[in-house]
Amino acid sequence: MFSHILVPTDGSDHAMHAAQMGIELAHSLGARIYAFHVLAPLPAVAYFSDVIQHTEDSHVDRAITRAEQRLAEIEDMANKAGVPCHGGFAFDRRPYVAIVGAAKKEHCDLIVMSTHGYTTLDRMLLGSETNRVLGCCDIPVLVCH
């Protein structure tokens, strides 16, 4: 039925719950997991000094470190369940686009994600990333409450 499941994470408790459900499903189906994290790029600013470039470099380094830690948590959960897992991340201002793109690139046939994760005011006003994934994805999406 499903052989390659994408599990997006932002590190929130809700996302980790969805990851656990995805791993359990993968275990029962003999599927593998692709853990994925979307990083927000530093907002665009005019590059008028070395200070700004240093700030961007520091932001990128910290963001990658956080992404690797979050992905490692899911990989550890999958390994304990005997489920093959690898992961990746991408920088994108629109997480739903990156999630759908990763599912296509990795040839995933299911996305398992939570109803919500970390939320900022603009995300509350514009709607959830999960709803956006549902609206533009052509593969099945399992939404975990």
Tab-separated table of C-alpha atoms in Angstrom:
chain	number	residue	atom	x	y	z
A	1	MET	CA	0.000	0.000	0.000
A	2	PHE	CA	2.445	2.698	1.193
A	3	SER	CA	6.183	2.135	0.987
A	4	HIS	CA	7.799	5.540	1.588
A	5	ILE	CA	6.278	7.933	4.122
A	6	LEU	CA	7.271	11.579	4.487
A	7	VAL	CA	7.099	12.880	8.055
A	8	PRO	CA	7.585	16.650	8.268
A	9	THR	CA	8.612	18.045	11.635
A	10	ASP	CA	9.060	21.392	13.306
A	11	GLY	CA	10.112	19.811	16.588
A	12	SER	CA	6.808	20.530	18.337
A	13	ASP	CA	5.060	17.942	20.492
A	14	HIS	CA	2.297	17.686	17.878
A	15	ALA	CA	4.797	16.999	15.096
A	16	MET	CA	6.589	14.381	17.203
A	17	HIS	CA	3.261	12.673	17.915
A	18	ALA	CA	2.574	12.551	14.165
A	19	ALA	CA	6.097	11.221	13.597
A	20	GLN	CA	5.465	8.417	16.083
A	21	MET	CA	2.205	7.549	14.318
A	22	GLY	CA	3.969	7.597	10.949
A	23	ILE	CA	6.706	5.332	12.266
A	24	GLU	CA	4.153	2.880	13.706
A	25	LEU	CA	2.314	2.843	10.377
A	26	ALA	CA	5.589	2.338	8.486
A	27	HIS	CA	6.492	-0.531	10.805
A	28	SER	CA	3.168	-2.287	10.204
A	29	LEU	CA	3.442	-1.811	6.417
A	30	GLY	CA	7.143	-2.543	6.037
A	31	ALA	CA	7.624	1.008	4.749
A	32	ARG	CA	10.457	3.479	5.227
A	33	ILE	CA	10.402	7.033	6.571
A	34	TYR	CA	11.722	10.269	5.142
A	35	ALA	CA	11.902	12.843	7.954
A	36	PHE	CA	11.828	16.426	6.709
A	37	HIS	CA	12.292	19.831	8.308
A	38	VAL	CA	11.684	23.229	6.710
A	39	LEU	CA	13.886	26.099	7.829
A	40	ALA	CA	12.784	29.707	7.606
A	41	PRO	CA	15.374	31.812	5.792
A	42	LEU	CA	16.578	35.042	7.357
A	43	PRO	CA	14.304	37.853	6.170
A	44	ALA	CA	15.731	39.730	3.215
A	45	VAL	CA	17.567	42.892	4.151
A	46	ALA	CA	19.912	45.194	2.303
A	47	TYR	CA	23.460	43.838	2.481
A	48	PHE	CA	25.299	47.002	3.355
A	49	SER	CA	27.855	45.685	5.844
A	50	ASP	CA	29.800	42.654	6.968
A	51	VAL	CA	27.742	42.652	10.180
A	52	ILE	CA	24.590	41.706	8.299
A	53	GLN	CA	26.408	38.925	6.425
A	54	HIS	CA	27.737	37.591	9.723
A	55	THR	CA	24.195	37.644	11.154
A	56	GLU	CA	22.907	35.640	8.194
A	57	ASP	CA	25.727	33.091	8.479
A	58	SER	CA	25.027	32.660	12.212
A	59	HIS	CA	21.292	32.267	11.548
A	60	VAL	CA	21.908	29.599	8.905
A	61	ASP	CA	24.336	27.677	11.117
A	62	ARG	CA	21.928	27.689	14.080
A	63	ALA	CA	18.976	26.717	11.896
A	64	ILE	CA	20.837	23.786	10.360
A	65	THR	CA	21.944	22.577	13.796
A	66	ARG	CA	18.322	22.670	15.040
A	67	ALA	CA	17.103	20.863	11.926
A	68	GLU	CA	19.708	18.138	12.305
A	69	GLN	CA	18.740	17.658	15.967
A	70	ARG	CA	15.039	17.383	15.136
A	71	LEU	CA	15.690	14.953	12.299
A	72	ALA	CA	17.989	12.880	14.507
A	73	GLU	CA	15.161	12.513	17.056
A	74	ILE	CA	12.870	11.036	14.416
A	75	GLU	CA	15.625	8.822	13.019
A	76	ASP	CA	16.281	7.535	16.542
A	77	MET	CA	12.564	6.802	17.060
A	78	ALA	CA	12.451	4.967	13.723
A	79	ASN	CA	15.599	2.974	14.454
A	80	LYS	CA	14.143	1.827	17.784
A	81	ALA	CA	11.047	0.633	15.897
A	82	GLY	CA	13.139	-1.120	13.245
A	83	VAL	CA	11.981	1.247	10.496
A	84	PRO	CA	14.453	2.472	7.870
A	85	CYS	CA	14.689	6.252	8.030
A	86	HIS	CA	16.675	9.050	6.496
A	87	GLY	CA	16.041	12.750	6.541
A	88	GLY	CA	16.651	16.115	5.018
A	89	PHE	CA	15.848	19.793	5.278
A	90	ALA	CA	15.263	22.792	3.059
A	91	PHE	CA	15.116	26.557	3.430
A	92	ASP	CA	11.790	27.970	2.284
A	93	ARG	CA	9.448	30.765	3.363
A	94	ARG	CA	6.512	28.530	2.417
A	95	PRO	CA	6.838	25.255	4.343
A	96	TYR	CA	3.939	23.621	2.517
A	97	VAL	CA	5.694	24.094	-0.845
A	98	ALA	CA	8.880	22.549	0.529
A	99	ILE	CA	6.956	19.625	2.051
A	100	VAL	CA	5.100	18.812	-1.176
A	101	GLY	CA	8.325	19.262	-3.155
A	102	ALA	CA	10.237	16.924	-0.850
A	103	ALA	CA	7.493	14.289	-1.134
A	104	LYS	CA	7.771	14.389	-4.915
A	105	LYS	CA	11.567	14.489	-4.971
A	106	GLU	CA	11.876	11.547	-2.574
A	107	HIS	CA	9.043	9.600	-4.294
A	108	CYS	CA	7.007	9.398	-1.098
A	109	ASP	CA	3.537	7.932	-1.412
A	110	LEU	CA	2.117	9.259	1.880
A	111	ILE	CA	2.642	12.298	4.103
A	112	VAL	CA	1.924	11.961	7.830
A	113	MET	CA	1.711	15.291	9.643
A	114	SER	CA	0.083	16.954	12.619
A	115	THR	CA	-2.838	19.324	12.573
A	116	HIS	CA	-0.579	22.071	13.846
A	117	GLY	CA	2.831	22.776	15.311
A	118	TYR	CA	4.627	25.909	16.348
A	119	THR	CA	2.383	28.779	15.357
A	120	THR	CA	3.066	32.436	14.792
A	121	LEU	CA	0.437	35.120	14.419
A	122	ASP	CA	0.815	35.270	10.628
A	123	ARG	CA	0.303	31.510	10.346
A	124	MET	CA	-2.845	31.707	12.469
A	125	LEU	CA	-4.214	34.431	10.214
A	126	LEU	CA	-3.284	32.751	6.950
A	127	GLY	CA	-4.171	29.173	7.887
A	128	SER	CA	-2.148	26.137	8.798
A	129	GLU	CA	0.597	24.569	6.748
A	130	THR	CA	-1.291	21.281	6.994
A	131	ASN	CA	-4.308	22.809	5.241
A	132	ARG	CA	-2.043	24.176	2.542
A	133	VAL	CA	-0.417	20.782	2.015
A	134	LEU	CA	-3.866	19.208	1.760
A	135	GLY	CA	-4.895	21.795	-0.797
A	136	CYS	CA	-1.998	21.365	-3.206
A	137	CYS	CA	-0.753	17.808	-2.766
A	138	ASP	CA	-1.577	14.973	-5.126
A	139	ILE	CA	-0.538	12.190	-2.762
A	140	PRO	CA	-2.466	11.070	0.329
A	141	VAL	CA	-1.958	13.005	3.561
A	142	LEU	CA	-2.682	11.450	6.962
A	143	VAL	CA	-3.440	14.224	9.444
A	144	CYS	CA	-2.852	13.372	13.101
A	145	HIS	CA	-4.749	15.205	15.833
